[in-house]
């Protein structure tokens, strides 16, 4: 794929890698999840209808689904500029799905190395294969759009920190709960918003796999955290807090940095391609806030923090009394209601609530 940005990056990791010569199954739920993963494999090349035509110059998303377009500033733009913004914003978002899936491919491979249990390794290997198929599927789709944007600065930072962490529980928190919480919400919302049949069926297939990935985090991590010494649990809880802070668009000690997209070179490129002045847009956001205009997603949208990420961290015990105070200081509510999360995840035998 032709790009005008750096396409290689090298990292070093100090992760402990674990052999396991006891081939007994200790966690039956994980064995069932592994079994289900084996039989649920699909093939992006064969199982999706790639003959469906896509016009890359037309938006693929229902125009009522763009939160930013509810800004008074955006309403003053010409229809042509708005259409161009939708086209590039969707390409930007799908590029994030593609790069995020590559991150998930690498983190699940790292989990296969690092988890201490036999059945955990088997399961993580199936997630690795799932993520490889997801990378392939989004790569094929993004290629049809003929434009790929670089990975978001903050998403890359979080995946890098996760890949370079020193314990498998941190990988599962950073990836299966924080990044996949964000991804699961975005996939659901994209599935509802898209006007493209190919993208809808691709997303359906991906979502079925992702429901197992979220269930894995719950089944395995809760058990591991409950057996940790208090110091180790605090270390893991701190990692979770730092990851959430990064995704919430805040930097430690620096307060707000304005969300995931503000200041992101890829998003600035979207604005440039759509011929929208970034200064005008960010002033427009501030004006809207001052006037109390809500730029919230549609009411049926899944909210990554409220519905998925925070309930998942709370449920596995990755929020301690100490870090609860840190969340309060950072003005990030610790949502504990797991109903949406449970409806979206595969509870090892249940089905996804699509
Ligand atoms: Fe995935
Ligand atoms: Fe995944």
PDB file of N, CA, C and O and ligand atoms in Angstrom, residues 101 104 127 131 134 180 209-210 213, ligand 2:
ATOM      1  N   UNK A 101      -5.665  -3.755  14.674  1.00  0.00           N
ATOM      2  CA  UNK A 101      -5.699  -5.213  14.525  1.00  0.00           C
ATOM      3  C   UNK A 101      -4.277  -5.782  14.459  1.00  0.00           C
ATOM      4  O   UNK A 101      -4.011  -6.858  14.974  1.00  0.00           O
ATOM      5  N   UNK A 104      -3.171  -5.965  17.900  1.00  0.00           N
ATOM      6  CA  UNK A 104      -3.798  -7.110  18.580  1.00  0.00           C
ATOM      7  C   UNK A 104      -3.123  -8.418  18.155  1.00  0.00           C
ATOM      8  O   UNK A 104      -2.969  -9.339  18.966  1.00  0.00           O
ATOM      9  N   UNK A 127      -6.524 -16.658  19.305  1.00  0.00           N
ATOM     10  CA  UNK A 127      -6.767 -15.216  19.156  1.00  0.00           C
ATOM     11  C   UNK A 127      -5.765 -14.621  18.162  1.00  0.00           C
ATOM     12  O   UNK A 127      -6.105 -13.744  17.367  1.00  0.00           O
ATOM     13  N   UNK A 131      -6.760 -12.478  14.933  1.00  0.00           N
ATOM     14  CA  UNK A 131      -6.286 -11.113  14.648  1.00  0.00           C
ATOM     15  C   UNK A 131      -5.596 -11.055  13.288  1.00  0.00           C
ATOM     16  O   UNK A 131      -5.703 -10.054  12.579  1.00  0.00           O
ATOM     17  N   UNK A 134      -8.249 -10.630  10.882  1.00  0.00           N
ATOM     18  CA  UNK A 134      -8.809  -9.274  10.941  1.00  0.00           C
ATOM     19  C   UNK A 134      -7.903  -8.275  10.210  1.00  0.00           C
ATOM     20  O   UNK A 134      -8.388  -7.393   9.506  1.00  0.00           O
ATOM     21  N   UNK A 180      -9.274  -3.214  23.148  1.00  0.00           N
ATOM     22  CA  UNK A 180     -10.411  -3.936  22.558  1.00  0.00           C
ATOM     23  C   UNK A 180     -11.744  -3.384  23.061  1.00  0.00           C
ATOM     24  O   UNK A 180     -12.754  -3.507  22.364  1.00  0.00           O
ATOM     25  N   UNK A 209     -15.672 -12.744  16.601  1.00  0.00           N
ATOM     26  CA  UNK A 209     -14.382 -13.137  17.189  1.00  0.00           C
ATOM     27  C   UNK A 209     -14.051 -12.278  18.404  1.00  0.00           C
ATOM     28  O   UNK A 209     -13.586 -12.777  19.431  1.00  0.00           O
ATOM     29  N   UNK A 210     -14.296 -10.978  18.269  1.00  0.00           N
ATOM     30  CA  UNK A 210     -13.927 -10.067  19.361  1.00  0.00           C
ATOM     31  C   UNK A 210     -14.692 -10.388  20.647  1.00  0.00           C
ATOM     32  O   UNK A 210     -14.202 -10.142  21.742  1.00  0.00           O
ATOM     33  N   UNK A 213     -12.599 -12.542  22.571  1.00  0.00           N
ATOM     34  CA  UNK A 213     -11.398 -11.904  23.107  1.00  0.00           C
ATOM     35  C   UNK A 213     -11.713 -11.156  24.400  1.00  0.00           C
ATOM     36  O   UNK A 213     -10.919 -11.133  25.325  1.00  0.00           O
TER      37      UNK A 213
HETATM   38 FE1  LIG B   2      -9.403  -8.939  19.191  1.00  0.00          FE
END
